[in-house]
PDB file of C-alpha atoms in Angstrom:
ATOM      1  CA  MET A  16      17.878   4.753  -3.957  1.00  0.00           C
ATOM      2  CA  THR A  17      20.941   3.135  -5.482  1.00  0.00           C
ATOM      3  CA  ALA A  18      22.220   3.960  -8.952  1.00  0.00           C
ATOM      4  CA  THR A  19      21.054   0.545 -10.147  1.00  0.00           C
ATOM      5  CA  GLU A  20      17.560   1.137  -8.778  1.00  0.00           C
ATOM      6  CA  LYS A  21      17.494   4.499 -10.542  1.00  0.00           C
ATOM      7  CA  MET A  22      18.576   2.918 -13.827  1.00  0.00           C
ATOM      8  CA  LYS A  23      15.889   0.247 -13.533  1.00  0.00           C
ATOM      9  CA  LYS A  24      13.256   2.920 -12.899  1.00  0.00           C
ATOM     10  CA  ILE A  25      14.446   4.992 -15.873  1.00  0.00           C
ATOM     11  CA  ILE A  26      14.311   1.949 -18.153  1.00  0.00           C
ATOM     12  CA  GLU A  27      10.827   1.078 -16.915  1.00  0.00           C
ATOM     13  CA  THR A  28       9.312   4.569 -17.012  1.00  0.00           C
ATOM     14  CA  LYS A  29      10.963   5.759 -20.230  1.00  0.00           C
ATOM     15  CA  GLY A  30      10.552   2.462 -22.070  1.00  0.00           C
ATOM     16  CA  LEU A  31      14.256   2.211 -22.848  1.00  0.00           C
ATOM     17  CA  THR A  32      16.413  -0.839 -23.299  1.00  0.00           C
ATOM     18  CA  GLU A  33      19.606  -1.329 -21.309  1.00  0.00           C
ATOM     19  CA  ALA A  34      21.524  -0.627 -24.519  1.00  0.00           C
ATOM     20  CA  GLN A  35      19.703   2.665 -25.101  1.00  0.00           C
ATOM     21  CA  LEU A  36      20.362   3.870 -21.567  1.00  0.00           C
ATOM     22  CA  ALA A  37      23.994   2.766 -21.817  1.00  0.00           C
ATOM     23  CA  GLU A  38      24.382   4.807 -25.002  1.00  0.00           C
ATOM     24  CA  ALA A  39      22.715   7.844 -23.411  1.00  0.00           C
ATOM     25  CA  LEU A  40      25.108   7.628 -20.464  1.00  0.00           C
ATOM     26  CA  GLY A  41      28.168   6.952 -22.614  1.00  0.00           C
ATOM     27  CA  VAL A  42      28.942   3.592 -21.024  1.00  0.00           C
ATOM     28  CA  SER A  43      29.311   0.146 -22.552  1.00  0.00           C
ATOM     29  CA  LYS A  44      26.360  -2.188 -22.900  1.00  0.00           C
ATOM     30  CA  GLY A  45      28.347  -4.791 -20.973  1.00  0.00           C
ATOM     31  CA  ALA A  46      28.886  -2.478 -18.021  1.00  0.00           C
ATOM     32  CA  MET A  47      25.201  -1.527 -17.985  1.00  0.00           C
ATOM     33  CA  HIS A  48      24.172  -5.183 -18.110  1.00  0.00           C
ATOM     34  CA  ASN A  49      26.473  -6.050 -15.214  1.00  0.00           C
ATOM     35  CA  TRP A  50      25.185  -3.169 -13.072  1.00  0.00           C
ATOM     36  CA  MET A  51      21.590  -4.181 -13.758  1.00  0.00           C
ATOM     37  CA  LYS A  52      22.415  -7.716 -12.606  1.00  0.00           C
ATOM     38  CA  GLY A  53      24.134  -6.445  -9.456  1.00  0.00           C
ATOM     39  CA  VAL A  54      27.651  -7.238 -10.646  1.00  0.00           C
ATOM     40  CA  GLY A  55      29.731  -4.258  -9.634  1.00  0.00           C
ATOM     41  CA  LYS A  56      28.441  -0.728  -9.464  1.00  0.00           C
ATOM     42  CA  PRO A  57      28.832   2.421 -11.532  1.00  0.00           C
ATOM     43  CA  SER A  58      31.919   4.558 -11.010  1.00  0.00           C
ATOM     44  CA  GLY A  59      31.589   8.070  -9.670  1.00  0.00           C
ATOM     45  CA  ASN A  60      31.841   9.367 -13.242  1.00  0.00           C
ATOM     46  CA  ALA A  61      29.044   7.071 -14.438  1.00  0.00           C
ATOM     47  CA  GLU A  62      26.877   8.084 -11.476  1.00  0.00           C
ATOM     48  CA  ALA A  63      27.453  11.750 -12.359  1.00  0.00           C
ATOM     49  CA  LYS A  64      26.339  11.015 -15.936  1.00  0.00           C
ATOM     50  CA  LEU A  65      23.247   9.272 -14.552  1.00  0.00           C
ATOM     51  CA  GLU A  66      22.375  12.288 -12.404  1.00  0.00           C
ATOM     52  CA  LYS A  67      22.877  14.633 -15.377  1.00  0.00           C
ATOM     53  CA  TYR A  68      20.667  12.425 -17.552  1.00  0.00           C
ATOM     54  CA  CYS A  69      17.941  12.565 -14.909  1.00  0.00           C
ATOM     55  CA  THR A  70      18.209  16.344 -14.557  1.00  0.00           C
ATOM     56  CA  ASP A  71      18.209  16.889 -18.323  1.00  0.00           C
ATOM     57  CA  ASN A  72      15.143  14.655 -18.744  1.00  0.00           C
ATOM     58  CA  GLY A  73      13.119  15.894 -15.773  1.00  0.00           C
ATOM     59  CA  ILE A  74      13.400  12.616 -13.887  1.00  0.00           C
ATOM     60  CA  SER A  75      13.083  12.851 -10.116  1.00  0.00           C
ATOM     61  CA  PHE A  76      13.338  10.116  -7.531  1.00  0.00           C
ATOM     62  CA  GLU A  77      11.839  12.104  -4.668  1.00  0.00           C
ATOM     63  CA  GLU A  78       9.121  10.245  -2.842  1.00  0.00           C
TER      64      GLU A  78
END
């Protein structure tokens, strides 16, 4: 699962907005919006923040 797919699932399951997830990850709303639209992809640092957010919030992507 790509980082963008994970972010979409988090937004859907947690009922967050893109802006709320961006704030939680410490990234700009513009960057989050672009990633959600498939423009660019998160840096390694942003992906690490995403993984930490998932771990801290008990979110798993195991199928």
